[in-house]
């Protein structure tokens, strides 16, 4: 049984008009409402980092926060396989590293096949990254199924456009 993860960045239709400018009341933090070049950071498969190389995981997220202004980092997209064996210890390491981004740079997490049980249960993922952690953020749009972060969407403004960031996981 394999689950697929899809993270897409799509220009919102209303913001794609020629010479579109971000709305002043877009709800996104001012640091992310701009018309210049921007960076989306992608974190692929941190499973071995959360397993036994967590200082490297910390280094990655620390680098992101240190470079956010210089490189105009507007969001971090984690592609999934946050953990390798879906254990409490690995999830704790992942939370500690990803939490460096809290209040600094919005991030979207994808659920990989290593982040769930063989029957597709994502309880550990939702325990360590609960919906409540994201629901109050101005960039958070929603999630499915109710009360879980298995699939979610987020809204940011960057490069003079509105962007929809989707993290989707298919059913087993």
PDB file of C-alpha atoms in Angstrom:
ATOM      1  CA  UNK A   1       0.000   0.000   0.000  1.00  0.00           C
ATOM      2  CA  UNK A   2       1.533   3.253  -1.068  1.00  0.00           C
ATOM      3  CA  UNK A   3       0.411   6.785  -0.439  1.00  0.00           C
ATOM      4  CA  UNK A   4       1.282   9.614  -2.726  1.00  0.00           C
ATOM      5  CA  UNK A   5       2.247  13.070  -1.592  1.00  0.00           C
ATOM      6  CA  UNK A   6       1.672  16.067  -3.767  1.00  0.00           C
ATOM      7  CA  UNK A   7       2.751  19.576  -2.887  1.00  0.00           C
ATOM      8  CA  UNK A   8       1.785  22.177  -5.464  1.00  0.00           C
ATOM      9  CA  UNK A   9       2.274  25.905  -5.655  1.00  0.00           C
ATOM     10  CA  UNK A  10      -0.373  27.505  -7.847  1.00  0.00           C
ATOM     11  CA  UNK A  11      -0.999  31.130  -8.642  1.00  0.00           C
ATOM     12  CA  UNK A  12      -4.455  32.130  -7.448  1.00  0.00           C
ATOM     13  CA  UNK A  13      -6.555  33.239 -10.413  1.00  0.00           C
ATOM     14  CA  UNK A  14      -7.547  36.559  -8.859  1.00  0.00           C
ATOM     15  CA  UNK A  15      -3.910  37.505  -8.315  1.00  0.00           C
ATOM     16  CA  UNK A  16      -2.626  36.454 -11.746  1.00  0.00           C
ATOM     17  CA  UNK A  17      -4.009  39.409 -13.641  1.00  0.00           C
ATOM     18  CA  UNK A  18      -1.445  41.524 -15.444  1.00  0.00           C
ATOM     19  CA  UNK A  19       0.318  43.899 -13.059  1.00  0.00           C
ATOM     20  CA  UNK A  20      -1.482  42.359 -10.089  1.00  0.00           C
ATOM     21  CA  UNK A  21      -0.457  43.724  -6.721  1.00  0.00           C
ATOM     22  CA  UNK A  22      -1.046  41.962  -3.404  1.00  0.00           C
ATOM     23  CA  UNK A  23      -3.951  43.254  -1.391  1.00  0.00           C
ATOM     24  CA  UNK A  24      -3.030  45.220   1.717  1.00  0.00           C
ATOM     25  CA  UNK A  25      -5.436  43.114   3.753  1.00  0.00           C
ATOM     26  CA  UNK A  26      -4.347  39.733   2.344  1.00  0.00           C
ATOM     27  CA  UNK A  27      -3.984  38.322   5.849  1.00  0.00           C
ATOM     28  CA  UNK A  28      -0.394  37.272   5.187  1.00  0.00           C
ATOM     29  CA  UNK A  29       2.377  38.740   7.351  1.00  0.00           C
ATOM     30  CA  UNK A  30       3.839  41.898   5.818  1.00  0.00           C
ATOM     31  CA  UNK A  31       7.186  40.161   5.380  1.00  0.00           C
ATOM     32  CA  UNK A  32       5.552  37.863   2.826  1.00  0.00           C
ATOM     33  CA  UNK A  33       3.626  40.479   0.844  1.00  0.00           C
ATOM     34  CA  UNK A  34       6.021  41.710  -1.806  1.00  0.00           C
ATOM     35  CA  UNK A  35       6.504  41.910  -5.526  1.00  0.00           C
ATOM     36  CA  UNK A  36      10.191  40.980  -5.774  1.00  0.00           C
ATOM     37  CA  UNK A  37      11.974  37.673  -6.230  1.00  0.00           C
ATOM     38  CA  UNK A  38      11.313  35.098  -3.536  1.00  0.00           C
ATOM     39  CA  UNK A  39      12.404  31.646  -2.424  1.00  0.00           C
ATOM     40  CA  UNK A  40      10.423  28.530  -1.552  1.00  0.00           C
ATOM     41  CA  UNK A  41      12.630  26.093   0.362  1.00  0.00           C
ATOM     42  CA  UNK A  42      11.974  22.386  -0.165  1.00  0.00           C
ATOM     43  CA  UNK A  43      12.898  19.834   2.517  1.00  0.00           C
ATOM     44  CA  UNK A  44      12.823  16.349   1.013  1.00  0.00           C
ATOM     45  CA  UNK A  45      12.916  13.138   3.061  1.00  0.00           C
ATOM     46  CA  UNK A  46      14.325  14.178   6.421  1.00  0.00           C
ATOM     47  CA  UNK A  47      13.688  10.629   7.637  1.00  0.00           C
ATOM     48  CA  UNK A  48      17.354   9.832   8.336  1.00  0.00           C
ATOM     49  CA  UNK A  49      17.886  13.254   9.872  1.00  0.00           C
ATOM     50  CA  UNK A  50      15.134  12.697  12.425  1.00  0.00           C
ATOM     51  CA  UNK A  51      16.330   9.117  12.964  1.00  0.00           C
ATOM     52  CA  UNK A  52      19.979   9.715  13.836  1.00  0.00           C
ATOM     53  CA  UNK A  53      21.298  12.890  12.203  1.00  0.00           C
ATOM     54  CA  UNK A  54      19.127  15.471  13.960  1.00  0.00           C
ATOM     55  CA  UNK A  55      22.001  18.016  14.289  1.00  0.00           C
ATOM     56  CA  UNK A  56      21.886  18.259  10.476  1.00  0.00           C
ATOM     57  CA  UNK A  57      18.100  18.695  10.596  1.00  0.00           C
ATOM     58  CA  UNK A  58      18.643  21.529  13.117  1.00  0.00           C
ATOM     59  CA  UNK A  59      21.325  23.032  10.881  1.00  0.00           C
ATOM     60  CA  UNK A  60      18.912  23.066   7.921  1.00  0.00           C
ATOM     61  CA  UNK A  61      16.109  24.843   9.758  1.00  0.00           C
ATOM     62  CA  UNK A  62      18.524  27.240  11.473  1.00  0.00           C
ATOM     63  CA  UNK A  63      19.983  28.127   8.042  1.00  0.00           C
ATOM     64  CA  UNK A  64      16.473  28.840   6.752  1.00  0.00           C
ATOM     65  CA  UNK A  65      15.741  31.285   9.582  1.00  0.00           C
ATOM     66  CA  UNK A  66      19.135  32.949   9.188  1.00  0.00           C
ATOM     67  CA  UNK A  67      18.679  33.335   5.421  1.00  0.00           C
ATOM     68  CA  UNK A  68      14.990  34.291   5.370  1.00  0.00           C
ATOM     69  CA  UNK A  69      15.565  38.002   4.775  1.00  0.00           C
ATOM     70  CA  UNK A  70      18.590  37.753   2.499  1.00  0.00           C
ATOM     71  CA  UNK A  71      16.913  35.196   0.235  1.00  0.00           C
ATOM     72  CA  UNK A  72      13.331  36.345   0.831  1.00  0.00           C
ATOM     73  CA  UNK A  73      12.250  32.871   1.948  1.00  0.00           C
ATOM     74  CA  UNK A  74       8.455  32.955   1.975  1.00  0.00           C
ATOM     75  CA  UNK A  75       7.683  29.331   2.841  1.00  0.00           C
ATOM     76  CA  UNK A  76       9.157  25.903   3.477  1.00  0.00           C
ATOM     77  CA  UNK A  77       7.635  22.855   1.790  1.00  0.00           C
ATOM     78  CA  UNK A  78       8.384  19.507   3.428  1.00  0.00           C
ATOM     79  CA  UNK A  79       7.808  16.716   0.909  1.00  0.00           C
ATOM     80  CA  UNK A  80       7.162  13.946   3.423  1.00  0.00           C
ATOM     81  CA  UNK A  81       9.005  11.075   5.052  1.00  0.00           C
ATOM     82  CA  UNK A  82       9.627  13.347   7.993  1.00  0.00           C
ATOM     83  CA  UNK A  83      10.528  10.240  10.010  1.00  0.00           C
ATOM     84  CA  UNK A  84      11.942   6.855   9.069  1.00  0.00           C
ATOM     85  CA  UNK A  85      10.270   4.472  11.530  1.00  0.00           C
ATOM     86  CA  UNK A  86       7.406   6.680  12.778  1.00  0.00           C
ATOM     87  CA  UNK A  87       8.682   6.499  16.395  1.00  0.00           C
ATOM     88  CA  UNK A  88       8.146   8.977  19.232  1.00  0.00           C
ATOM     89  CA  UNK A  89      11.876   9.721  19.363  1.00  0.00           C
ATOM     90  CA  UNK A  90      12.021  10.573  15.663  1.00  0.00           C
ATOM     91  CA  UNK A  91       8.891  12.717  15.871  1.00  0.00           C
ATOM     92  CA  UNK A  92      10.360  14.572  18.853  1.00  0.00           C
ATOM     93  CA  UNK A  93      13.525  15.292  16.850  1.00  0.00           C
ATOM     94  CA  UNK A  94      11.450  16.450  13.879  1.00  0.00           C
ATOM     95  CA  UNK A  95       9.277  18.736  16.006  1.00  0.00           C
ATOM     96  CA  UNK A  96      12.347  20.255  17.657  1.00  0.00           C
ATOM     97  CA  UNK A  97      13.942  21.009  14.291  1.00  0.00           C
ATOM     98  CA  UNK A  98      10.817  22.209  12.470  1.00  0.00           C
ATOM     99  CA  UNK A  99       9.764  24.354  15.444  1.00  0.00           C
ATOM    100  CA  UNK A 100      12.745  26.607  14.726  1.00  0.00           C
ATOM    101  CA  UNK A 101      10.594  27.909  11.870  1.00  0.00           C
ATOM    102  CA  UNK A 102       7.607  28.781  14.089  1.00  0.00           C
ATOM    103  CA  UNK A 103       6.953  32.503  13.871  1.00  0.00           C
ATOM    104  CA  UNK A 104       9.811  32.849  11.380  1.00  0.00           C
ATOM    105  CA  UNK A 105       8.797  31.199   8.100  1.00  0.00           C
ATOM    106  CA  UNK A 106       5.516  29.422   7.306  1.00  0.00           C
ATOM    107  CA  UNK A 107       5.868  25.735   6.509  1.00  0.00           C
ATOM    108  CA  UNK A 108       3.762  23.051   4.910  1.00  0.00           C
ATOM    109  CA  UNK A 109       4.240  19.409   5.868  1.00  0.00           C
ATOM    110  CA  UNK A 110       3.562  16.461   3.629  1.00  0.00           C
ATOM    111  CA  UNK A 111       2.880  13.001   5.030  1.00  0.00           C
ATOM    112  CA  UNK A 112       5.108  10.325   3.543  1.00  0.00           C
ATOM    113  CA  UNK A 113       4.745   6.563   3.696  1.00  0.00           C
ATOM    114  CA  UNK A 114       7.324   6.432   6.517  1.00  0.00           C
ATOM    115  CA  UNK A 115       5.177   8.842   8.557  1.00  0.00           C
ATOM    116  CA  UNK A 116       2.305   6.394   8.961  1.00  0.00           C
ATOM    117  CA  UNK A 117       1.607   2.789   9.815  1.00  0.00           C
ATOM    118  CA  UNK A 118       1.360   0.114   7.127  1.00  0.00           C
ATOM    119  CA  UNK A 119      -2.424   0.466   7.165  1.00  0.00           C
ATOM    120  CA  UNK A 120      -2.193   4.232   6.547  1.00  0.00           C
ATOM    121  CA  UNK A 121      -2.722   5.520  10.098  1.00  0.00           C
ATOM    122  CA  UNK A 122      -1.283   9.017  10.527  1.00  0.00           C
ATOM    123  CA  UNK A 123      -1.905   9.287  14.280  1.00  0.00           C
ATOM    124  CA  UNK A 124       1.763   9.963  15.116  1.00  0.00           C
ATOM    125  CA  UNK A 125       2.019  12.724  12.506  1.00  0.00           C
ATOM    126  CA  UNK A 126      -1.146  14.367  13.841  1.00  0.00           C
ATOM    127  CA  UNK A 127      -0.015  13.939  17.459  1.00  0.00           C
ATOM    128  CA  UNK A 128       3.253  15.788  16.882  1.00  0.00           C
ATOM    129  CA  UNK A 129       2.016  18.263  14.265  1.00  0.00           C
ATOM    130  CA  UNK A 130      -1.619  18.808  15.307  1.00  0.00           C
ATOM    131  CA  UNK A 131      -4.002  20.989  13.368  1.00  0.00           C
ATOM    132  CA  UNK A 132      -4.080  23.374  16.353  1.00  0.00           C
ATOM    133  CA  UNK A 133      -0.413  24.218  15.679  1.00  0.00           C
ATOM    134  CA  UNK A 134      -1.356  25.651  12.269  1.00  0.00           C
ATOM    135  CA  UNK A 135      -5.016  26.684  12.483  1.00  0.00           C
ATOM    136  CA  UNK A 136      -4.332  30.121  13.991  1.00  0.00           C
ATOM    137  CA  UNK A 137      -1.714  31.106  11.420  1.00  0.00           C
ATOM    138  CA  UNK A 138      -2.659  33.725   8.827  1.00  0.00           C
ATOM    139  CA  UNK A 139      -1.281  31.484   6.074  1.00  0.00           C
ATOM    140  CA  UNK A 140      -3.336  28.417   7.049  1.00  0.00           C
ATOM    141  CA  UNK A 141      -6.345  27.741   4.842  1.00  0.00           C
ATOM    142  CA  UNK A 142      -7.680  24.416   6.060  1.00  0.00           C
ATOM    143  CA  UNK A 143      -7.171  20.673   6.279  1.00  0.00           C
ATOM    144  CA  UNK A 144      -8.816  17.340   5.621  1.00  0.00           C
ATOM    145  CA  UNK A 145     -10.052  15.115   7.157  1.00  0.00           C
ATOM    146  CA  UNK A 146     -11.592  17.171   9.942  1.00  0.00           C
ATOM    147  CA  UNK A 147      -9.206  17.779  12.816  1.00  0.00           C
ATOM    148  CA  UNK A 148      -6.197  16.291  11.027  1.00  0.00           C
ATOM    149  CA  UNK A 149      -3.325  17.668   8.955  1.00  0.00           C
ATOM    150  CA  UNK A 150      -3.108  14.728   6.510  1.00  0.00           C
ATOM    151  CA  UNK A 151      -4.016  17.042   3.623  1.00  0.00           C
ATOM    152  CA  UNK A 152      -3.892  20.803   4.001  1.00  0.00           C
ATOM    153  CA  UNK A 153      -3.734  24.063   2.113  1.00  0.00           C
ATOM    154  CA  UNK A 154      -1.945  27.302   2.865  1.00  0.00           C
ATOM    155  CA  UNK A 155      -2.062  30.763   1.295  1.00  0.00           C
ATOM    156  CA  UNK A 156       0.888  33.094   0.886  1.00  0.00           C
ATOM    157  CA  UNK A 157       1.660  36.234  -1.103  1.00  0.00           C
ATOM    158  CA  UNK A 158       4.948  36.398  -2.959  1.00  0.00           C
ATOM    159  CA  UNK A 159       6.255  37.881  -6.168  1.00  0.00           C
ATOM    160  CA  UNK A 160       3.193  40.114  -6.475  1.00  0.00           C
ATOM    161  CA  UNK A 161       0.840  37.122  -6.588  1.00  0.00           C
ATOM    162  CA  UNK A 162      -1.222  35.008  -4.248  1.00  0.00           C
ATOM    163  CA  UNK A 163      -0.119  31.381  -3.967  1.00  0.00           C
ATOM    164  CA  UNK A 164      -2.003  28.297  -2.914  1.00  0.00           C
ATOM    165  CA  UNK A 165       0.224  25.646  -1.362  1.00  0.00           C
ATOM    166  CA  UNK A 166      -1.354  22.190  -1.242  1.00  0.00           C
ATOM    167  CA  UNK A 167      -0.189  19.140   0.631  1.00  0.00           C
ATOM    168  CA  UNK A 168      -2.303  16.164  -0.395  1.00  0.00           C
ATOM    169  CA  UNK A 169      -2.122  12.555   0.651  1.00  0.00           C
ATOM    170  CA  UNK A 170      -4.222   9.918  -1.097  1.00  0.00           C
ATOM    171  CA  UNK A 171      -6.350   7.312   0.634  1.00  0.00           C
ATOM    172  CA  UNK A 172      -4.873   3.832   1.037  1.00  0.00           C
TER     173      UNK A 172
END
